[in-house]
Structures are given as structure tokens and as C-alpha cells.
PDB file of C-alpha atoms in Angstrom:
ATOM      1  CA  UNK A   1       0.013 -27.740 -12.865  1.00 88.00           C
ATOM      2  CA  UNK A   2      -0.742 -26.117  -9.542  1.00 92.00           C
ATOM      3  CA  UNK A   3      -2.015 -23.016 -11.398  1.00 93.00           C
ATOM      4  CA  UNK A   4      -4.338 -25.086 -13.508  1.00 94.00           C
ATOM      5  CA  UNK A   5      -5.738 -26.701 -10.339  1.00 95.00           C
ATOM      6  CA  UNK A   6      -6.268 -23.228  -8.853  1.00 96.00           C
ATOM      7  CA  UNK A   7      -8.041 -22.123 -11.992  1.00 96.00           C
ATOM      8  CA  UNK A   8     -10.357 -25.108 -11.887  1.00 97.00           C
ATOM      9  CA  UNK A   9     -11.137 -24.569  -8.224  1.00 97.00           C
ATOM     10  CA  UNK A  10     -11.872 -20.903  -8.898  1.00 97.00           C
ATOM     11  CA  UNK A  11     -14.234 -21.722 -11.817  1.00 96.00           C
ATOM     12  CA  UNK A  12     -15.916 -24.625 -10.023  1.00 97.00           C
ATOM     13  CA  UNK A  13     -16.199 -23.492  -6.420  1.00 97.00           C
ATOM     14  CA  UNK A  14     -15.426 -19.763  -6.542  1.00 96.00           C
ATOM     15  CA  UNK A  15     -12.430 -19.869  -4.234  1.00 97.00           C
ATOM     16  CA  UNK A  16     -10.878 -16.533  -3.324  1.00 97.00           C
ATOM     17  CA  UNK A  17      -7.685 -17.766  -1.456  1.00 98.00           C
ATOM     18  CA  UNK A  18      -4.980 -20.336  -2.101  1.00 97.00           C
ATOM     19  CA  UNK A  19      -2.649 -21.492   0.710  1.00 97.00           C
ATOM     20  CA  UNK A  20       0.735 -22.642  -0.512  1.00 96.00           C
ATOM     21  CA  UNK A  21       3.284 -24.040   1.927  1.00 94.00           C
ATOM     22  CA  UNK A  22       5.791 -25.123  -0.749  1.00 89.00           C
ATOM     23  CA  UNK A  23       8.267 -23.583  -3.168  1.00 84.00           C
ATOM     24  CA  UNK A  24      11.621 -24.046  -4.931  1.00 80.00           C
ATOM     25  CA  UNK A  25      14.237 -25.486  -2.536  1.00 80.00           C
ATOM     26  CA  UNK A  26      16.874 -22.884  -3.116  1.00 81.00           C
ATOM     27  CA  UNK A  27      19.495 -24.984  -1.359  1.00 76.00           C
ATOM     28  CA  UNK A  28      19.341 -27.415  -4.315  1.00 73.00           C
ATOM     29  CA  UNK A  29      20.305 -24.634  -6.770  1.00 75.00           C
ATOM     30  CA  UNK A  30      22.882 -22.686  -4.761  1.00 73.00           C
ATOM     31  CA  UNK A  31      25.452 -23.041  -7.579  1.00 74.00           C
ATOM     32  CA  UNK A  32      23.211 -21.161  -9.948  1.00 74.00           C
ATOM     33  CA  UNK A  33      21.629 -18.775  -7.482  1.00 75.00           C
ATOM     34  CA  UNK A  34      22.212 -15.821  -9.794  1.00 75.00           C
ATOM     35  CA  UNK A  35      20.186 -17.570 -12.496  1.00 76.00           C
ATOM     36  CA  UNK A  36      17.047 -18.110 -10.418  1.00 80.00           C
ATOM     37  CA  UNK A  37      14.457 -15.716 -11.863  1.00 84.00           C
ATOM     38  CA  UNK A  38      10.829 -15.152 -12.677  1.00 90.00           C
ATOM     39  CA  UNK A  39       9.528 -18.478 -13.985  1.00 88.00           C
ATOM     40  CA  UNK A  40       6.569 -19.820 -15.996  1.00 91.00           C
ATOM     41  CA  UNK A  41       4.809 -20.847 -12.774  1.00 91.00           C
ATOM     42  CA  UNK A  42       5.248 -17.275 -11.386  1.00 94.00           C
ATOM     43  CA  UNK A  43       3.842 -15.892 -14.632  1.00 95.00           C
ATOM     44  CA  UNK A  44       0.819 -18.214 -14.487  1.00 95.00           C
ATOM     45  CA  UNK A  45       0.166 -17.117 -10.873  1.00 95.00           C
ATOM     46  CA  UNK A  46       0.224 -13.482 -11.868  1.00 96.00           C
ATOM     47  CA  UNK A  47      -1.986 -14.307 -14.851  1.00 96.00           C
ATOM     48  CA  UNK A  48      -4.484 -15.851 -12.505  1.00 96.00           C
ATOM     49  CA  UNK A  49      -4.305 -12.732 -10.265  1.00 95.00           C
ATOM     50  CA  UNK A  50      -5.040 -10.396 -13.145  1.00 95.00           C
ATOM     51  CA  UNK A  51      -7.764 -12.650 -14.607  1.00 96.00           C
ATOM     52  CA  UNK A  52      -9.465 -13.006 -11.197  1.00 97.00           C
ATOM     53  CA  UNK A  53      -8.672  -9.776  -9.171  1.00 96.00           C
ATOM     54  CA  UNK A  54     -10.334 -11.272  -6.058  1.00 97.00           C
ATOM     55  CA  UNK A  55      -8.222 -14.410  -6.039  1.00 98.00           C
ATOM     56  CA  UNK A  56      -5.353 -14.065  -3.530  1.00 97.00           C
ATOM     57  CA  UNK A  57      -2.313 -16.422  -3.338  1.00 97.00           C
ATOM     58  CA  UNK A  58      -0.447 -16.777  -0.065  1.00 98.00           C
ATOM     59  CA  UNK A  59       3.032 -18.485  -0.153  1.00 97.00           C
ATOM     60  CA  UNK A  60       5.590 -19.553   2.409  1.00 97.00           C
ATOM     61  CA  UNK A  61       8.791 -17.560   1.822  1.00 96.00           C
ATOM     62  CA  UNK A  62      11.053 -20.592   2.212  1.00 94.00           C
ATOM     63  CA  UNK A  63      13.464 -21.962   4.797  1.00 94.00           C
ATOM     64  CA  UNK A  64      16.743 -21.503   2.962  1.00 91.00           C
ATOM     65  CA  UNK A  65      18.009 -18.389   4.708  1.00 87.00           C
ATOM     66  CA  UNK A  66      21.217 -20.015   5.863  1.00 85.00           C
ATOM     67  CA  UNK A  67      21.561 -22.642   3.103  1.00 81.00           C
ATOM     68  CA  UNK A  68      23.493 -20.665   0.515  1.00 78.00           C
ATOM     69  CA  UNK A  69      25.488 -18.160   2.594  1.00 79.00           C
ATOM     70  CA  UNK A  70      28.603 -18.044   0.411  1.00 81.00           C
ATOM     71  CA  UNK A  71      26.697 -17.913  -2.841  1.00 81.00           C
ATOM     72  CA  UNK A  72      24.139 -15.339  -1.667  1.00 82.00           C
ATOM     73  CA  UNK A  73      26.969 -13.127  -0.419  1.00 83.00           C
ATOM     74  CA  UNK A  74      28.693 -13.340  -3.780  1.00 84.00           C
ATOM     75  CA  UNK A  75      25.487 -12.328  -5.639  1.00 82.00           C
ATOM     76  CA  UNK A  76      23.831  -9.919  -3.150  1.00 84.00           C
ATOM     77  CA  UNK A  77      26.735  -8.669  -1.046  1.00 86.00           C
ATOM     78  CA  UNK A  78      25.553 -10.240   2.246  1.00 87.00           C
ATOM     79  CA  UNK A  79      24.811 -13.821   3.325  1.00 87.00           C
ATOM     80  CA  UNK A  80      21.133 -14.967   3.403  1.00 89.00           C
ATOM     81  CA  UNK A  81      19.824 -12.321   1.007  1.00 92.00           C
ATOM     82  CA  UNK A  82      18.230 -13.333  -2.285  1.00 89.00           C
ATOM     83  CA  UNK A  83      16.971 -16.751  -1.086  1.00 90.00           C
ATOM     84  CA  UNK A  84      13.340 -16.204  -2.080  1.00 89.00           C
ATOM     85  CA  UNK A  85      11.536 -19.443  -3.064  1.00 85.00           C
ATOM     86  CA  UNK A  86       8.808 -17.935  -5.280  1.00 89.00           C
ATOM     87  CA  UNK A  87       8.818 -14.818  -7.415  1.00 92.00           C
ATOM     88  CA  UNK A  88       5.185 -14.037  -8.336  1.00 95.00           C
ATOM     89  CA  UNK A  89       4.473 -10.317  -8.285  1.00 95.00           C
ATOM     90  CA  UNK A  90       0.961 -10.375  -6.914  1.00 96.00           C
ATOM     91  CA  UNK A  91       1.184 -12.970  -4.148  1.00 97.00           C
ATOM     92  CA  UNK A  92       1.579 -12.601  -0.420  1.00 98.00           C
ATOM     93  CA  UNK A  93       4.958 -14.033   0.644  1.00 98.00           C
ATOM     94  CA  UNK A  94       5.159 -14.929   4.328  1.00 98.00           C
ATOM     95  CA  UNK A  95       8.361 -15.137   6.438  1.00 98.00           C
ATOM     96  CA  UNK A  96       8.706 -16.697   9.904  1.00 98.00           C
ATOM     97  CA  UNK A  97       9.390 -15.084  13.266  1.00 98.00           C
ATOM     98  CA  UNK A  98       9.257 -16.498  16.818  1.00 97.00           C
ATOM     99  CA  UNK A  99       6.679 -15.857  19.560  1.00 96.00           C
ATOM    100  CA  UNK A 100       8.297 -12.499  20.348  1.00 96.00           C
ATOM    101  CA  UNK A 101       8.362 -11.251  16.759  1.00 96.00           C
ATOM    102  CA  UNK A 102      12.102 -11.940  16.374  1.00 97.00           C
ATOM    103  CA  UNK A 103      13.471 -13.205  13.051  1.00 97.00           C
ATOM    104  CA  UNK A 104      13.828 -16.950  12.798  1.00 97.00           C
ATOM    105  CA  UNK A 105      17.146 -18.631  12.005  1.00 94.00           C
ATOM    106  CA  UNK A 106      15.888 -20.114   8.712  1.00 95.00           C
ATOM    107  CA  UNK A 107      13.405 -17.793   7.001  1.00 96.00           C
ATOM    108  CA  UNK A 108      14.396 -16.830   3.434  1.00 94.00           C
ATOM    109  CA  UNK A 109      15.081 -13.161   2.688  1.00 95.00           C
ATOM    110  CA  UNK A 110      14.724 -10.905  -0.307  1.00 93.00           C
ATOM    111  CA  UNK A 111      15.337  -9.160  -2.533  1.00 94.00           C
ATOM    112  CA  UNK A 112      13.930 -10.768  -5.600  1.00 92.00           C
ATOM    113  CA  UNK A 113      16.346 -10.990  -8.610  1.00 88.00           C
ATOM    114  CA  UNK A 114      14.856  -7.762 -10.028  1.00 91.00           C
ATOM    115  CA  UNK A 115      14.980  -5.865  -6.731  1.00 92.00           C
ATOM    116  CA  UNK A 116      11.392  -6.346  -5.636  1.00 95.00           C
ATOM    117  CA  UNK A 117      10.501  -6.508  -1.976  1.00 97.00           C
ATOM    118  CA  UNK A 118      10.399  -9.977  -0.370  1.00 97.00           C
ATOM    119  CA  UNK A 119       8.849 -11.205   1.919  1.00 98.00           C
ATOM    120  CA  UNK A 120       5.548  -9.279   2.114  1.00 98.00           C
ATOM    121  CA  UNK A 121       5.247  -9.772   5.887  1.00 98.00           C
ATOM    122  CA  UNK A 122       5.991 -12.290   8.616  1.00 98.00           C
ATOM    123  CA  UNK A 123       4.009 -14.364  11.130  1.00 98.00           C
ATOM    124  CA  UNK A 124       4.852 -16.819  13.928  1.00 98.00           C
ATOM    125  CA  UNK A 125       6.586 -19.855  12.382  1.00 98.00           C
ATOM    126  CA  UNK A 126       8.700 -21.136  15.280  1.00 98.00           C
ATOM    127  CA  UNK A 127       7.411 -23.785  17.637  1.00 96.00           C
ATOM    128  CA  UNK A 128       3.905 -23.750  16.114  1.00 96.00           C
ATOM    129  CA  UNK A 129       1.636 -26.442  17.476  1.00 93.00           C
ATOM    130  CA  UNK A 130      -0.114 -28.203  14.592  1.00 91.00           C
ATOM    131  CA  UNK A 131      -1.771 -31.371  13.433  1.00 90.00           C
ATOM    132  CA  UNK A 132       0.289 -34.421  12.349  1.00 90.00           C
ATOM    133  CA  UNK A 133      -0.504 -37.591  10.373  1.00 92.00           C
ATOM    134  CA  UNK A 134      -2.045 -40.311  12.538  1.00 94.00           C
ATOM    135  CA  UNK A 135      -4.378 -37.960  14.465  1.00 94.00           C
ATOM    136  CA  UNK A 136      -1.519 -36.388  16.401  1.00 95.00           C
ATOM    137  CA  UNK A 137      -0.079 -32.999  17.262  1.00 96.00           C
ATOM    138  CA  UNK A 138       3.442 -31.597  17.280  1.00 95.00           C
ATOM    139  CA  UNK A 139       5.301 -28.369  17.464  1.00 96.00           C
ATOM    140  CA  UNK A 140       7.049 -27.490  14.136  1.00 95.00           C
ATOM    141  CA  UNK A 141       9.197 -24.731  12.653  1.00 96.00           C
ATOM    142  CA  UNK A 142       9.107 -23.233   9.150  1.00 96.00           C
ATOM    143  CA  UNK A 143       7.625 -20.566   6.974  1.00 97.00           C
ATOM    144  CA  UNK A 144       5.181 -23.350   6.008  1.00 96.00           C
ATOM    145  CA  UNK A 145       3.898 -23.004   9.571  1.00 97.00           C
ATOM    146  CA  UNK A 146       3.693 -19.185   9.375  1.00 98.00           C
ATOM    147  CA  UNK A 147       1.889 -19.120   6.004  1.00 97.00           C
ATOM    148  CA  UNK A 148      -1.360 -20.809   7.121  1.00 97.00           C
ATOM    149  CA  UNK A 149      -1.750 -18.214   9.899  1.00 96.00           C
ATOM    150  CA  UNK A 150      -1.761 -15.458   7.302  1.00 98.00           C
ATOM    151  CA  UNK A 151      -4.072 -17.408   5.047  1.00 98.00           C
ATOM    152  CA  UNK A 152      -6.523 -18.018   7.911  1.00 97.00           C
ATOM    153  CA  UNK A 153      -6.465 -14.323   8.811  1.00 98.00           C
ATOM    154  CA  UNK A 154      -6.980 -13.414   5.189  1.00 98.00           C
ATOM    155  CA  UNK A 155      -9.994 -15.666   5.078  1.00 98.00           C
ATOM    156  CA  UNK A 156     -11.541 -14.010   8.124  1.00 98.00           C
ATOM    157  CA  UNK A 157     -10.845 -10.523   6.680  1.00 98.00           C
ATOM    158  CA  UNK A 158     -12.400 -11.644   3.408  1.00 98.00           C
ATOM    159  CA  UNK A 159     -15.502 -12.818   5.243  1.00 98.00           C
ATOM    160  CA  UNK A 160     -15.722  -9.518   7.136  1.00 98.00           C
ATOM    161  CA  UNK A 161     -15.450  -7.539   3.913  1.00 98.00           C
ATOM    162  CA  UNK A 162     -18.372  -9.509   2.461  1.00 97.00           C
ATOM    163  CA  UNK A 163     -20.441  -8.826   5.567  1.00 98.00           C
ATOM    164  CA  UNK A 164     -19.823  -5.077   5.202  1.00 97.00           C
ATOM    165  CA  UNK A 165     -20.259  -4.920   1.413  1.00 96.00           C
ATOM    166  CA  UNK A 166     -23.396  -6.848   0.415  1.00 96.00           C
ATOM    167  CA  UNK A 167     -21.527 -10.122  -0.096  1.00 96.00           C
ATOM    168  CA  UNK A 168     -19.024  -8.799  -2.549  1.00 97.00           C
ATOM    169  CA  UNK A 169     -15.588 -10.370  -2.843  1.00 97.00           C
ATOM    170  CA  UNK A 170     -12.587  -8.557  -1.447  1.00 97.00           C
ATOM    171  CA  UNK A 171     -10.157  -7.373  -4.089  1.00 97.00           C
ATOM    172  CA  UNK A 172      -6.773  -9.088  -3.755  1.00 97.00           C
ATOM    173  CA  UNK A 173      -4.873  -5.754  -4.028  1.00 95.00           C
ATOM    174  CA  UNK A 174      -6.884  -4.343  -1.098  1.00 96.00           C
ATOM    175  CA  UNK A 175      -6.364  -7.480   1.017  1.00 98.00           C
ATOM    176  CA  UNK A 176      -2.598  -7.363   0.397  1.00 97.00           C
ATOM    177  CA  UNK A 177      -2.519  -3.695   1.195  1.00 96.00           C
ATOM    178  CA  UNK A 178      -4.457  -4.125   4.429  1.00 97.00           C
ATOM    179  CA  UNK A 179      -2.188  -6.878   5.715  1.00 98.00           C
ATOM    180  CA  UNK A 180       0.996  -5.145   4.652  1.00 98.00           C
ATOM    181  CA  UNK A 181       0.249  -1.604   5.856  1.00 96.00           C
ATOM    182  CA  UNK A 182      -1.107  -2.643   9.204  1.00 97.00           C
ATOM    183  CA  UNK A 183       1.776  -4.971  10.050  1.00 98.00           C
ATOM    184  CA  UNK A 184       3.937  -4.112  13.007  1.00 98.00           C
ATOM    185  CA  UNK A 185       7.255  -2.785  11.719  1.00 98.00           C
ATOM    186  CA  UNK A 186      10.308  -4.848  12.622  1.00 97.00           C
ATOM    187  CA  UNK A 187      13.947  -4.901  11.759  1.00 94.00           C
ATOM    188  CA  UNK A 188      15.058  -1.772   9.886  1.00 94.00           C
ATOM    189  CA  UNK A 189      12.573   1.164   9.928  1.00 96.00           C
ATOM    190  CA  UNK A 190      10.085   0.718   7.070  1.00 96.00           C
ATOM    191  CA  UNK A 191       9.843  -2.186   4.665  1.00 97.00           C
ATOM    192  CA  UNK A 192      12.970  -4.298   4.313  1.00 97.00           C
ATOM    193  CA  UNK A 193      14.229  -7.542   2.829  1.00 97.00           C
ATOM    194  CA  UNK A 194      14.016  -9.488   6.088  1.00 97.00           C
ATOM    195  CA  UNK A 195      10.616  -8.775   7.578  1.00 98.00           C
ATOM    196  CA  UNK A 196       8.937  -7.208   4.579  1.00 98.00           C
ATOM    197  CA  UNK A 197       6.391  -4.755   5.966  1.00 98.00           C
ATOM    198  CA  UNK A 198       6.686  -6.323   9.445  1.00 98.00           C
ATOM    199  CA  UNK A 199       4.817  -8.829  11.602  1.00 98.00           C
ATOM    200  CA  UNK A 200       1.131  -9.370  10.777  1.00 98.00           C
ATOM    201  CA  UNK A 201      -1.369  -7.639  13.092  1.00 98.00           C
ATOM    202  CA  UNK A 202      -4.772  -9.285  12.391  1.00 97.00           C
ATOM    203  CA  UNK A 203      -6.703  -7.002  14.731  1.00 97.00           C
ATOM    204  CA  UNK A 204      -5.296  -3.766  13.234  1.00 96.00           C
ATOM    205  CA  UNK A 205      -5.976  -5.046   9.675  1.00 97.00           C
ATOM    206  CA  UNK A 206      -9.595  -5.754  10.569  1.00 97.00           C
ATOM    207  CA  UNK A 207     -10.068  -2.347  12.243  1.00 96.00           C
ATOM    208  CA  UNK A 208      -8.613  -0.668   9.150  1.00 96.00           C
ATOM    209  CA  UNK A 209     -11.134  -2.558   7.046  1.00 97.00           C
ATOM    210  CA  UNK A 210     -14.116  -1.817   9.292  1.00 96.00           C
ATOM    211  CA  UNK A 211     -13.213   1.889   9.521  1.00 94.00           C
ATOM    212  CA  UNK A 212     -12.705   2.046   5.750  1.00 93.00           C
ATOM    213  CA  UNK A 213      -9.148   3.324   6.113  1.00 92.00           C
ATOM    214  CA  UNK A 214      -8.511   2.737   2.374  1.00 91.00           C
ATOM    215  CA  UNK A 215      -9.267   4.168  -1.010  1.00 87.00           C
ATOM    216  CA  UNK A 216      -9.410   2.517  -4.430  1.00 83.00           C
ATOM    217  CA  UNK A 217      -8.922   4.389  -7.725  1.00 82.00           C
ATOM    218  CA  UNK A 218      -7.161   4.259 -11.060  1.00 82.00           C
ATOM    219  CA  UNK A 219      -4.606   6.571 -12.583  1.00 83.00           C
ATOM    220  CA  UNK A 220      -3.678   6.904 -16.293  1.00 88.00           C
ATOM    221  CA  UNK A 221      -0.082   6.890 -17.385  1.00 90.00           C
ATOM    222  CA  UNK A 222       1.556  10.274 -17.103  1.00 89.00           C
ATOM    223  CA  UNK A 223      -1.141  11.721 -14.896  1.00 87.00           C
ATOM    224  CA  UNK A 224      -1.550  12.116 -11.138  1.00 87.00           C
ATOM    225  CA  UNK A 225      -4.416  11.227  -8.807  1.00 80.00           C
ATOM    226  CA  UNK A 226      -4.763  12.491  -5.187  1.00 80.00           C
ATOM    227  CA  UNK A 227      -6.587  10.217  -2.633  1.00 75.00           C
ATOM    228  CA  UNK A 228      -7.356  10.915   0.981  1.00 77.00           C
ATOM    229  CA  UNK A 229      -7.154   7.973   3.375  1.00 75.00           C
ATOM    230  CA  UNK A 230      -7.886   8.082   7.089  1.00 74.00           C
ATOM    231  CA  UNK A 231      -5.589   6.207   9.465  1.00 68.00           C
ATOM    232  CA  UNK A 232      -6.835   3.388  11.692  1.00 65.00           C
TER     233      UNK A 232
END
């Protein structure tokens, strides 16, 4: 399985990121949309995330936003909602916007079947100039085009963290938090089921890392813990 391959790559080469421009084609399952839920592959991804806390998975959100309009309206009350292609709890899910940060016509929206936020954030996925088979180039659309931009940015932030922290690996939870909380808000104010936390801002995420605008701690069940974090 994909998760076994990821595990082998982690153990053999010490990878800290996986880039995944694929997912369930929701349009194939529109008649059972209300039965799409947390799967074995999602569980195995989350198991990898908890086993290796510095291994981050980045997934394309899917391109089925308009594929199941009638069915999604029946289940979620509005067309296009609930068309998430993956349901792992500890992955970064990437939606697609155009050059101006406007929502694409195809990007899949949340929520997840249990109400969780989806996507995590968005990046440019419309008219993206990329490589093609046969040593060529072409402009393409899709969340699969937006996802590598986030993965590449995550790789650079991971490298920068290692430079600032004696070569240590960047915790996945911190990487996800940096990218999400420094994104440029879009759509409805605050996190929403269309843009997630907003459109990725690579520069702001890096500045937040370099200025240590974060804190890490643990809290026991039933107790509180107060942390002070400076803003970038």
C-alpha cells in the first residue's frame, strides 16, 4: 500500500514529507456520498503520523467540487460541500485557487463526514506551468497542481528549521500550524470549508518560524495550560 511504501521510505531514507496528488474520485461514488467516511488508508496515514511525529503528509483536496452537486446538497445542505477526497486527521489538505487567490471552479470543499475542517489551506492550482511527459511543459489546472507548491514550501521550511535548531527535524504539528496560521484569510472570516485557513503565505510562515512565534507544550486531560506566543 501507499502507507507501507511511505513507512519503508521513512525507515530507509529518513524522509520527512510525502507529496500526494491523488485521492478517491468522489464523482465515482456520488450515489453513496453519505457513506464515504474515515477509511483504513486514512487510519494508516494517521498511524504513521503518530509513530513518526516529524513525518508530514500533504494531499491534494480533490477536483470534485461540482461533480456531485445534487447529492452533496442532499447530504450537506448546499452543493459542492462534503466532497473531500481524503479524510486523514493529521495531513495537510490543499485546495486550489487562481492567480488572484480566488476559489477555483473545481476544488473540493469540506466538511469531513464528522464535521472536521477541510481543506487545510489553498495554493495556486489554476493555469500552473509544469513539466509534461516527453520533456515538455504545459499549463494545467487542479488541486494536484496546488499541492506540490505547498509540499515544496514545507520542504524549505523544514530545511530552515533544521538550520536554526542544530539539524533537528521539524515536528509535523508545528509545520501544519505554521502554514495554517500564517495563511492569508479568504472567503468567510476565519477558517471555513472552502479555503480552510486561507491561501498559503510562504514568506509569513518562514518569518514566524525564524522569529519563534510559536510554543510547544502538553496538557493533561481535565487540566489547563497557558502559553504565551508572540505574533509575526
